[in-house]
Tab-separated table of C-alpha atoms in Angstrom:
chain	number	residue	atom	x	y	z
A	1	UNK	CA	0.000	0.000	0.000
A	2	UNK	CA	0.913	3.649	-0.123
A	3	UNK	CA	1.606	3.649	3.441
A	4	UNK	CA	3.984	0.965	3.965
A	5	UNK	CA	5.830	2.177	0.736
A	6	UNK	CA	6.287	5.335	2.460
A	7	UNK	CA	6.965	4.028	6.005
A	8	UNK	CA	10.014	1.594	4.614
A	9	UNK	CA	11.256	4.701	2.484
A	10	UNK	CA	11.337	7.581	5.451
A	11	UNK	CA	12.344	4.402	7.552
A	12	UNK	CA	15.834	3.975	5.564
A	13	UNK	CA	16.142	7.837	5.012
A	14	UNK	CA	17.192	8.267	8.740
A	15	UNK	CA	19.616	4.977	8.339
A	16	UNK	CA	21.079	6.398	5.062
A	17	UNK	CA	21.478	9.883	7.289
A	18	UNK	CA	23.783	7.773	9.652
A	19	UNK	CA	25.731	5.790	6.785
A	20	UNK	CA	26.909	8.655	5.024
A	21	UNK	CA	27.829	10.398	8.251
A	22	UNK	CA	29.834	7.019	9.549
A	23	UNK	CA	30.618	6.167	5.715
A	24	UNK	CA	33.550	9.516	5.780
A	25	UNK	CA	35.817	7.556	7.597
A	26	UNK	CA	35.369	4.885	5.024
A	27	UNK	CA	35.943	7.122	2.337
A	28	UNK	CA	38.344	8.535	4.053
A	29	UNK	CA	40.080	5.223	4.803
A	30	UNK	CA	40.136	4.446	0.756
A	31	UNK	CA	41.736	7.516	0.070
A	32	UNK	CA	44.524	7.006	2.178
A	33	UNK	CA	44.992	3.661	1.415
A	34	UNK	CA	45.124	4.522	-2.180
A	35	UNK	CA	47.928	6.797	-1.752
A	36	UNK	CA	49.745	4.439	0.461
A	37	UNK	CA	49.298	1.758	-2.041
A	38	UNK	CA	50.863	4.443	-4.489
A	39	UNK	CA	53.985	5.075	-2.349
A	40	UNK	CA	54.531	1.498	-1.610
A	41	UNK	CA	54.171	1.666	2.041
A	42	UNK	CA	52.810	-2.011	3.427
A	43	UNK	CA	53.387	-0.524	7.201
A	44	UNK	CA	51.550	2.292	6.965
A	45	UNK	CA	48.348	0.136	5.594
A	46	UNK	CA	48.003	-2.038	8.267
A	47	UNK	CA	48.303	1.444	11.018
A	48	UNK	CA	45.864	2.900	8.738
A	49	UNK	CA	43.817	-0.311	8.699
A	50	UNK	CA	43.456	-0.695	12.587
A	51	UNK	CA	42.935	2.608	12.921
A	52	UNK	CA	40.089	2.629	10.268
A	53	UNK	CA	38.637	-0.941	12.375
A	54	UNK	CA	39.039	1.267	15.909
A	55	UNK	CA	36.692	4.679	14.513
A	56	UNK	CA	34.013	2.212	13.070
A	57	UNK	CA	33.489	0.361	15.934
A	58	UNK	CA	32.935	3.726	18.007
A	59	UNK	CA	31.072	4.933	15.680
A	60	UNK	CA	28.628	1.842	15.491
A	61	UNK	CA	28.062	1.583	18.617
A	62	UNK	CA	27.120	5.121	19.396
A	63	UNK	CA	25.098	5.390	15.957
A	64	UNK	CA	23.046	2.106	16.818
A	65	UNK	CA	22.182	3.752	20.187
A	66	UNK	CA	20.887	7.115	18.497
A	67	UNK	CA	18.914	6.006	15.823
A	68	UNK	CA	17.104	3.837	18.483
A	69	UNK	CA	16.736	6.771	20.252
A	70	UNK	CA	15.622	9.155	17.801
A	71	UNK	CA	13.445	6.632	15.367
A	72	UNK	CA	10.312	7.877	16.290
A	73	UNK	CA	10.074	11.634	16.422
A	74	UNK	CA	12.710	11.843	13.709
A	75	UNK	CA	9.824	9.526	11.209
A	76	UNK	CA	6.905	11.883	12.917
A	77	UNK	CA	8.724	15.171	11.911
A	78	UNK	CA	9.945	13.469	8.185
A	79	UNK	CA	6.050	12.780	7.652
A	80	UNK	CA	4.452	15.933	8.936
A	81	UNK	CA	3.011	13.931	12.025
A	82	UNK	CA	1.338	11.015	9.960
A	83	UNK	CA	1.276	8.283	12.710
A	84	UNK	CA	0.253	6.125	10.180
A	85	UNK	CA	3.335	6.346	8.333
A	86	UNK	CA	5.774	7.011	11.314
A	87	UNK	CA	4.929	4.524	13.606
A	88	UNK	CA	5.765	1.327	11.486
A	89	UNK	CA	8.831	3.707	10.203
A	90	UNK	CA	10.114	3.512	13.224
A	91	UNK	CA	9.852	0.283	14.106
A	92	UNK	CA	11.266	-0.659	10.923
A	93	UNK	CA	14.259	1.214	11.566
A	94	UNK	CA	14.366	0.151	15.389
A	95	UNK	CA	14.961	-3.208	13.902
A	96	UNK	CA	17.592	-2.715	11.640
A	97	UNK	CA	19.562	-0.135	14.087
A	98	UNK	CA	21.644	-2.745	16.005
A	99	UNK	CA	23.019	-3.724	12.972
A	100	UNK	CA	24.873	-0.542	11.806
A	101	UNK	CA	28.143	-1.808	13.579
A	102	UNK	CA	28.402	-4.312	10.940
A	103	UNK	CA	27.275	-2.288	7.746
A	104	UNK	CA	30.349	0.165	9.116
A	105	UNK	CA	32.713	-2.963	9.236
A	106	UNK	CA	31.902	-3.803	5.739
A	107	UNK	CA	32.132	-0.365	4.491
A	108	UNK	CA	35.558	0.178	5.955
A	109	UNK	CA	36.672	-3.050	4.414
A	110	UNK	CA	35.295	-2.916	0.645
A	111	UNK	CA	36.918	0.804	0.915
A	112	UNK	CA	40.226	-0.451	1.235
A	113	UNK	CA	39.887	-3.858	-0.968
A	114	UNK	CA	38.991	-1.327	-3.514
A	115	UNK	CA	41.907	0.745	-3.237
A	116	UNK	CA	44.308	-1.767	-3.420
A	117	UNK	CA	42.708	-3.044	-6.494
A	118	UNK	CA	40.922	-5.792	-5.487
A	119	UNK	CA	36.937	-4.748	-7.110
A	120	UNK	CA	35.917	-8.118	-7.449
A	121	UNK	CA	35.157	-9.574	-4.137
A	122	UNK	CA	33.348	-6.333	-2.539
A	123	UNK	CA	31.212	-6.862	-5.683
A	124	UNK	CA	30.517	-10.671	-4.843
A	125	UNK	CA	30.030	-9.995	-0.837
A	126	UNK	CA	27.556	-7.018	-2.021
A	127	UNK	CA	25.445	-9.037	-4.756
A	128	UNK	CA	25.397	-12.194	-1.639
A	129	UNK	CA	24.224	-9.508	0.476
A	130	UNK	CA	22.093	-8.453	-2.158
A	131	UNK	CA	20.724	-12.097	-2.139
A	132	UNK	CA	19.854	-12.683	1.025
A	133	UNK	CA	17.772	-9.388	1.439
A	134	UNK	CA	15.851	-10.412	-1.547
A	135	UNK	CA	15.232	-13.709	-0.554
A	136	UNK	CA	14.227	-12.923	2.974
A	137	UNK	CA	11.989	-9.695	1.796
A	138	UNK	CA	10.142	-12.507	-0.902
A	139	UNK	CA	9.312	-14.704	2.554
A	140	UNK	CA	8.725	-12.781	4.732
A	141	UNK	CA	6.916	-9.532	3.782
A	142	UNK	CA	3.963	-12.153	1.926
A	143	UNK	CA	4.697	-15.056	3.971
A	144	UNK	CA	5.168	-17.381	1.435
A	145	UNK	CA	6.702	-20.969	2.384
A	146	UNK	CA	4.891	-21.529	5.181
A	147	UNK	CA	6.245	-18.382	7.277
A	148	UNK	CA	4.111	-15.397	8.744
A	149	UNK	CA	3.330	-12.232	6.476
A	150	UNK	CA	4.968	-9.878	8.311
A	151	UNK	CA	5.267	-7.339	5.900
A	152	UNK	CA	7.301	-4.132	7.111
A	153	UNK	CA	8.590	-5.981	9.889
A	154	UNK	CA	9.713	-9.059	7.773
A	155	UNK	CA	11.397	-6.176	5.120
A	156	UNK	CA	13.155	-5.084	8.316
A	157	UNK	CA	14.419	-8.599	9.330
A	158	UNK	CA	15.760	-9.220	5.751
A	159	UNK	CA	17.802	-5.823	6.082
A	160	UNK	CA	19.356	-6.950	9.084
A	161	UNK	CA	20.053	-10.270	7.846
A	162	UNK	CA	21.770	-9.286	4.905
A	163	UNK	CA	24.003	-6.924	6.804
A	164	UNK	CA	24.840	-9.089	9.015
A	165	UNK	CA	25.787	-11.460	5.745
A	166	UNK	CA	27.413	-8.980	3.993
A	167	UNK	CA	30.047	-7.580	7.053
A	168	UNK	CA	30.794	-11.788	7.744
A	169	UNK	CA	31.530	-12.074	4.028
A	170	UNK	CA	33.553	-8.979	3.442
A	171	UNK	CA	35.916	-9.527	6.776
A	172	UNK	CA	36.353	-13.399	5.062
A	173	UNK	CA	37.610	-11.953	2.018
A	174	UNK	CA	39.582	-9.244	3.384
A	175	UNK	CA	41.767	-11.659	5.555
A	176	UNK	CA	42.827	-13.584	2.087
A	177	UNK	CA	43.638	-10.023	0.686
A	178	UNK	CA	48.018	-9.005	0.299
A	179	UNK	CA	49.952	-6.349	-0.490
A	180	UNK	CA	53.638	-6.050	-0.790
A	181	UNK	CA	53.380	-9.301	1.210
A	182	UNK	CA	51.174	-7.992	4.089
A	183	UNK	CA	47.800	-9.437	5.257
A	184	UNK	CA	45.129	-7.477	6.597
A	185	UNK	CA	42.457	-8.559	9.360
A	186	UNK	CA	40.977	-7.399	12.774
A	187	UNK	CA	43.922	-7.844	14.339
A	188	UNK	CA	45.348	-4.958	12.966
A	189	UNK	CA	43.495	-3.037	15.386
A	190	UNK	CA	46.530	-3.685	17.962
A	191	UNK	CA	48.656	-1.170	15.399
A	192	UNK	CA	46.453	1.793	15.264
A	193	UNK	CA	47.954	4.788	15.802
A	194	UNK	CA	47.334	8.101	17.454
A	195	UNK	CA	49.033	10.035	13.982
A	196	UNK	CA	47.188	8.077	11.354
A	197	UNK	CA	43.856	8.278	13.364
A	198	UNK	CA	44.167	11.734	13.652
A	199	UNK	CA	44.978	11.909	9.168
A	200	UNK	CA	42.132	9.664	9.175
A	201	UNK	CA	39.775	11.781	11.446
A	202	UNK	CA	40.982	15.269	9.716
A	203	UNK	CA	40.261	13.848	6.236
A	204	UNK	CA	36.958	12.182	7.254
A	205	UNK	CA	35.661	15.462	8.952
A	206	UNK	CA	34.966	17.337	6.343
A	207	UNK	CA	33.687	14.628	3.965
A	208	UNK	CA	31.225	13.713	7.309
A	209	UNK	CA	30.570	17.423	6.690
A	210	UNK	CA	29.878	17.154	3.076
A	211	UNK	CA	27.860	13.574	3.923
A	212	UNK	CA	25.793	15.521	6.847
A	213	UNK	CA	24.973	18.641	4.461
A	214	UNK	CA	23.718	16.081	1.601
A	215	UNK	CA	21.746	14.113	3.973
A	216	UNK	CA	19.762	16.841	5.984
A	217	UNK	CA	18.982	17.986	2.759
A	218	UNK	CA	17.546	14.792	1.398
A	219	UNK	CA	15.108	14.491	4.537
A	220	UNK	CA	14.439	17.996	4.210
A	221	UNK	CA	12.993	17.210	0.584
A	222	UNK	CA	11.344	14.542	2.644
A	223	UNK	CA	9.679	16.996	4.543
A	224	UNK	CA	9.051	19.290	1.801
A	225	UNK	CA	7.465	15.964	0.058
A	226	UNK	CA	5.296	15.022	2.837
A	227	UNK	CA	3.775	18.482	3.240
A	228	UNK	CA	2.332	17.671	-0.326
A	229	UNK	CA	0.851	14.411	0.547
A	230	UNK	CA	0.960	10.951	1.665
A	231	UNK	CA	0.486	9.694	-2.268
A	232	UNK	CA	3.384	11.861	-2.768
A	233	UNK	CA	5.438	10.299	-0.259
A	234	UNK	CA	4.631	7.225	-1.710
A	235	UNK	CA	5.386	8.237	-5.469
A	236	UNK	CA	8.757	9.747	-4.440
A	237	UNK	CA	9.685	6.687	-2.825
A	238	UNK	CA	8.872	4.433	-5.695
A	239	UNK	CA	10.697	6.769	-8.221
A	240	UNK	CA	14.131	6.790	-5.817
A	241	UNK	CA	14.011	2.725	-6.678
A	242	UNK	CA	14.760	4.017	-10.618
A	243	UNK	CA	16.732	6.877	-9.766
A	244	UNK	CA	19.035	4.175	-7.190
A	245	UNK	CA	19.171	2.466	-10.609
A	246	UNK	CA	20.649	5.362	-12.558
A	247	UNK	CA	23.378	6.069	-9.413
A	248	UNK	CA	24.850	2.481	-10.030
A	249	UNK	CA	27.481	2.605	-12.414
A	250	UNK	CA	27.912	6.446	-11.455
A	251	UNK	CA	29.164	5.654	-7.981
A	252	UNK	CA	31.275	2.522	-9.292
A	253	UNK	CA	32.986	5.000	-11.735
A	254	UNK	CA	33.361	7.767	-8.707
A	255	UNK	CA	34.938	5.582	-6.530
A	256	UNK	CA	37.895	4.574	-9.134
A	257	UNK	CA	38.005	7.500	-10.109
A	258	UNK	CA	39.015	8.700	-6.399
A	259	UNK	CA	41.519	5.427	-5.564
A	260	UNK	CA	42.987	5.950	-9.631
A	261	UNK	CA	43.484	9.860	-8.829
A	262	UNK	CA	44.539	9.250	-5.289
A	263	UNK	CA	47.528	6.439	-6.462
A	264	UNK	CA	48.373	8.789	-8.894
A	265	UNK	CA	48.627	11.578	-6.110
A	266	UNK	CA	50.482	9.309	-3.974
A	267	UNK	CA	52.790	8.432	-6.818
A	268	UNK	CA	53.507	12.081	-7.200
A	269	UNK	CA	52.066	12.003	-11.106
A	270	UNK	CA	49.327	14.874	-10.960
A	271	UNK	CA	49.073	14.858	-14.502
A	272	UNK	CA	47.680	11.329	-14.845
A	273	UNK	CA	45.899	11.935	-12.607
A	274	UNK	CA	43.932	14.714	-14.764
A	275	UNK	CA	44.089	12.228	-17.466
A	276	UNK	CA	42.334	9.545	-15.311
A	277	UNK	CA	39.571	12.541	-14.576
A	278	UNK	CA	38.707	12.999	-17.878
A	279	UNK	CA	38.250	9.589	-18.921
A	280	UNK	CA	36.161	8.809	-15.678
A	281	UNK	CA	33.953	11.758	-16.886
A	282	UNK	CA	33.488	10.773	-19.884
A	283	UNK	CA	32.304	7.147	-19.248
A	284	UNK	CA	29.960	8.557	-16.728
A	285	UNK	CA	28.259	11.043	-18.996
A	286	UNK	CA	28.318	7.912	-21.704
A	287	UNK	CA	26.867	5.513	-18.303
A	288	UNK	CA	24.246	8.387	-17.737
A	289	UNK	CA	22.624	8.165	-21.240
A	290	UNK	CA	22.578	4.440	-20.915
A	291	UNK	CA	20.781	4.575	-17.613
A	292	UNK	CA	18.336	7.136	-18.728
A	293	UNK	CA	17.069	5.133	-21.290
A	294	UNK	CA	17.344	1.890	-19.354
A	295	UNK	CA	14.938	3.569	-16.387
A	296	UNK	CA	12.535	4.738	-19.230
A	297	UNK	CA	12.176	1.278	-20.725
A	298	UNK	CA	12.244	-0.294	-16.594
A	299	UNK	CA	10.085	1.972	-15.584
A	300	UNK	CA	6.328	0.641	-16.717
A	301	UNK	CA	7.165	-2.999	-15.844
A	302	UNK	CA	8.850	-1.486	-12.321
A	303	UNK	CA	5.801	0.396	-11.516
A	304	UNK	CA	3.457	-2.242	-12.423
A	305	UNK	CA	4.558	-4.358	-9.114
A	306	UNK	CA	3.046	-1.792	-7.006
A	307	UNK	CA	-0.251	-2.008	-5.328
A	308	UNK	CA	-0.842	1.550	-6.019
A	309	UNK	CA	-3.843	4.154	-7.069
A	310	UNK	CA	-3.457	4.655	-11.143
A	311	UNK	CA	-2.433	8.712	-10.326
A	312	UNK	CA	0.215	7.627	-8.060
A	313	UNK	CA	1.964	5.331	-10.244
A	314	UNK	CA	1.834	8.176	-12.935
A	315	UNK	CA	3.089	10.921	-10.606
A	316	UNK	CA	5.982	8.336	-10.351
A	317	UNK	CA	6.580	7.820	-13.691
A	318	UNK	CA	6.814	11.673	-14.569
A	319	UNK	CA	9.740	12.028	-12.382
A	320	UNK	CA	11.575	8.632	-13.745
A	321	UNK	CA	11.060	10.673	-16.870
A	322	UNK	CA	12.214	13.609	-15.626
A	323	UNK	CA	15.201	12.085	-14.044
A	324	UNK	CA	16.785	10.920	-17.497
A	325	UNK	CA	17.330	14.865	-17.989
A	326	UNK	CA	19.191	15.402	-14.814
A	327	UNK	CA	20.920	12.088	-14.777
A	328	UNK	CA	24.040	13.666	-16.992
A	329	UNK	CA	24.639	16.463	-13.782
A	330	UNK	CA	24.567	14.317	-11.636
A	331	UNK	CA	27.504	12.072	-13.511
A	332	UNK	CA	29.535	15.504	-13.432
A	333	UNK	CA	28.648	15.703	-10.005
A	334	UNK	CA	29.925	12.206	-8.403
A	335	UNK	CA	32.776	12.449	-10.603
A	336	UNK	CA	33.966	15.531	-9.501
A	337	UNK	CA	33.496	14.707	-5.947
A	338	UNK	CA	35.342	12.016	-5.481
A	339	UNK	CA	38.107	13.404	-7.471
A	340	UNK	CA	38.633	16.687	-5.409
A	341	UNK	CA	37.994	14.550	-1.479
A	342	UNK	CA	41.299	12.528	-3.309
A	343	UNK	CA	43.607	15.433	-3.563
A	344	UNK	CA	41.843	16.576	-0.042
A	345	UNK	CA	39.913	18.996	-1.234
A	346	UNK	CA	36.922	17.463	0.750
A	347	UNK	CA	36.256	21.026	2.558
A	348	UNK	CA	35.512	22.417	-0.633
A	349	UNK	CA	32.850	19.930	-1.679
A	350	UNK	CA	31.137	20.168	1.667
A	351	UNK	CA	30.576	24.012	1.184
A	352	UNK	CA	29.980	23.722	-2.803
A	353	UNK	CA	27.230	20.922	-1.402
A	354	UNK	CA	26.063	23.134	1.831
A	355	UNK	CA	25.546	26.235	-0.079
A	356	UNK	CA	23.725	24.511	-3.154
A	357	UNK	CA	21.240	22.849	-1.010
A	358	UNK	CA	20.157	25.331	1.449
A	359	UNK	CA	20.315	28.492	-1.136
A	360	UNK	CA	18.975	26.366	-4.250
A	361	UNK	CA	17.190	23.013	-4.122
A	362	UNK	CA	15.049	23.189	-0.946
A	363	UNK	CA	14.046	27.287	-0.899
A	364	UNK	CA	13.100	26.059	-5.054
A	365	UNK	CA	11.783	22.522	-3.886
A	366	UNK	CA	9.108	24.463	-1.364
A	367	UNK	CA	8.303	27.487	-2.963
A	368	UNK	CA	7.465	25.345	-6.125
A	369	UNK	CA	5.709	22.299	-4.640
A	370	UNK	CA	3.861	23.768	-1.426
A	371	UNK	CA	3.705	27.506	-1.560
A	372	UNK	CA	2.693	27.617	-5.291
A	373	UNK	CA	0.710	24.291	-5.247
A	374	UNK	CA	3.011	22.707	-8.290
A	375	UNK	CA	3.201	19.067	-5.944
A	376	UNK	CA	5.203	16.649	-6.622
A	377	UNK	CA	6.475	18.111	-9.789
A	378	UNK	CA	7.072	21.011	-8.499
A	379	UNK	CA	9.352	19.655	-5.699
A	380	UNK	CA	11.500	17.914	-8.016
A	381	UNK	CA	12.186	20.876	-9.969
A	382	UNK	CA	13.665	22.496	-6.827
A	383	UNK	CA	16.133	19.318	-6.759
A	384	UNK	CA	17.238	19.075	-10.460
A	385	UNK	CA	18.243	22.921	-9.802
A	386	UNK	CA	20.347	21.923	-7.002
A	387	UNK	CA	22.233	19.465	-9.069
A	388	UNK	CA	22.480	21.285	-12.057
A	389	UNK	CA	24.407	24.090	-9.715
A	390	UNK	CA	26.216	21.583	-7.877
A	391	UNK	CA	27.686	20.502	-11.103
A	392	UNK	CA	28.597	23.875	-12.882
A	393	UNK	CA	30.598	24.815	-9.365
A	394	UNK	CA	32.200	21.141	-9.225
A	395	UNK	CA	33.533	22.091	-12.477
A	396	UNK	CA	34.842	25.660	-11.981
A	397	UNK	CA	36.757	24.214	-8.786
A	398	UNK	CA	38.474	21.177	-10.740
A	399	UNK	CA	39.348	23.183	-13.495
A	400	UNK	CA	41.138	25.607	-10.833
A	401	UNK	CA	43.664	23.066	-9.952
A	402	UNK	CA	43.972	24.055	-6.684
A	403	UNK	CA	42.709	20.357	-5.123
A	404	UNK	CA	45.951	17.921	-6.547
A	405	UNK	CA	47.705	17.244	-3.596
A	406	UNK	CA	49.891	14.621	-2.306
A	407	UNK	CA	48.486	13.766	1.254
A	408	UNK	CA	50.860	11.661	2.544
């Protein structure tokens, strides 16, 4: 129904707030370990590694504690005080919460795989990750094989599962991984250092920053969204499943662009490192016209699974279409990014993302969707302005230079 679509979606808004917050050091973690990779420096990797191991777990464990904490007024607030909505929001995200030390685990540990080139196995722990959520969600939201219909709760229970699954997996793989002769594990949390924590934490802050910024400002456009309308909530929420889609190979191509620019940077080669920018933009301009037309041909059959009033589903499908106009920005955009935090230039991004968002998409987003009665439509007009801003100033600061740095 329209209300459990919107409770699961404002559900995993707040638990996406607290991922990108917690996934800086992550980020962060890649970064340096790309550059270390680049200098050749095995000892260095595993401080950096235990160090990385230490801030997650801290940061876990005092996440999983506040989003218990704050699951249901933040999901009353998101959905203008619909109990209907917020209630089983919260418990959905209740459930899930306790698990957040392990989707931190996992993050920190496909970062680093990734930056010493191994891109395989985070791909095969993610898609058996992938597996068991789907499996779980097909059994236990319907009840099929004998087991309860539990709906949002059983969607909850599969979420867990599979990050449970995924963090197991991922620490497996991560134990098998070498570099210059060097293995990696939890143990490694025995050389963390004071120095390389403090890198880590100074390199992280501002990308947190940047994180924080982009995720107040997606539940603000929650907000925004649910001042419209419950159908609305439950339109926007269908459409992010397309526009998750489109972000796909976008974010695969921004992270190697980072660790690629950041080895580069390490190496002390700042010019192929341009050269690796400019390729990396290109194939994700070339990725976002394949996506756009991908989501227009998805998006009929996609819509068709919902149990949804005919107006809703076509609200949805006007912003899928929609989307494929602003997909292109936002290639620039995560492109850019990732290739500026890499020279540590992450400061920058946080106040090119801060000052986009709160002077452009959500002023636009509510004058055009509430105060002028546009809706839905109207809203997501406000957003593609943001972007399209975001990516003009992403561009100006690359092409200034300023960011290629050698961190370490």
């Amino acid at each position: 129904s329209e209300a459990a679509i919107a409770a699961v979606g404002v559900g995993g808004q707040v638990l996406f707030f607290a991922q990108t917050l917690a996934g800086a050091v992550a980020s962060a973690a890649a970064i340096l370990a790309a550059q270390l990779r680049g200098a050749k420096d095995p000892d260095g990797l595993t401080e950096l590694t235990g160090s990385a191991f230490t801030l997650m777990g801290l940061i876990g464990v005092a996440g999983s504690a506040a989003m218990m904490l704050v699951a249901g007024p933040a999901c009353l607030w998101l959905t203008n005080g619909s109990a209907a909505i917020a209630v089983p929001a919260a418990s959905f995200l209740r459930i899930i919460a306790w698990t957040f030390p392990f989707v931190l685990v996992m993050f920190a540990v496909t970062g680093i795989m990734r930056a010493l080139g191994d891109t395989r196995t985070p791909v095969v722990t993610s898609v058996a990750a992938v597996v068991v959520n789907t499996l779980l969600n097909i059994l236990l939201i319907n009840g099929y094989a004998g087991l309860p219909m539990l709906g949002i709760t059983g969607a909850a229970i599969a979420t867990a599962a599979a990050h449970v699954a995924g963090a197991w997996l991922a620490l497996r793989a991560f134990g098998r991984l070498e570099f210059e002769g060097r293995r990696f594990d939890l143990r490694d949390i025995r050389s963390a250092g004071i120095g390389m924590a403090g890198r880590l934490a100074r390199l992280a802050g501002p990308i947190a920053l940047d994180g924080l910024f982009w995720q107040a400002a997606s539940l603000m456009y929650t907000r925004i969204v649910g001042m419209v309308g419950a159908d609305a909530m439950a339109a926007y929420f269908m459409y992010h499943g397309v526009r998750g889609l489109g972000y796909i190979p976008l974010g695969a191509l921004g992270t190697a662009a980072s660790i690629v620019v950041g080895r580069h940077l390490g190496a002390g080669h700042p010019g192929r490192a341009r050269m690796a920018v400019g390729r990396s933009t290109a194939l994700s301009l070339f990725s976002a016209l394949c996506m756009g037309v991908l989501g227009l041909v998805a998006a009929g059959p996609y819509l068709a699974l919902f149990a949804v009033k005919p107006l809703v589903a076509a609200e949805s499908l006007r912003l899928i279409r929609w989307f494929t106009l602003v997909l292109p920005f936002e290639a620039v955009i995560v492109v850019y990014s990732g290739t500026l935090r890499a020279g540590g230039d992450a400061l920058c991004v946080s106040l090119i993302t801060l000052s986009t968002f709160w002077f452009a998409g959500i002023p636009l987003a509510w004058l055009l969707g509430v105060k002028l009665g546009m809706g839905l439509i109207g809203c997501f007009i406000g957003m593609a302005a943001e972007s399209i801003v975001k990516a003009i100033l992403f561009h100006v600061r690359y092409r200034s230079g300023t960011w290629a740095r050698k961190l370490l």
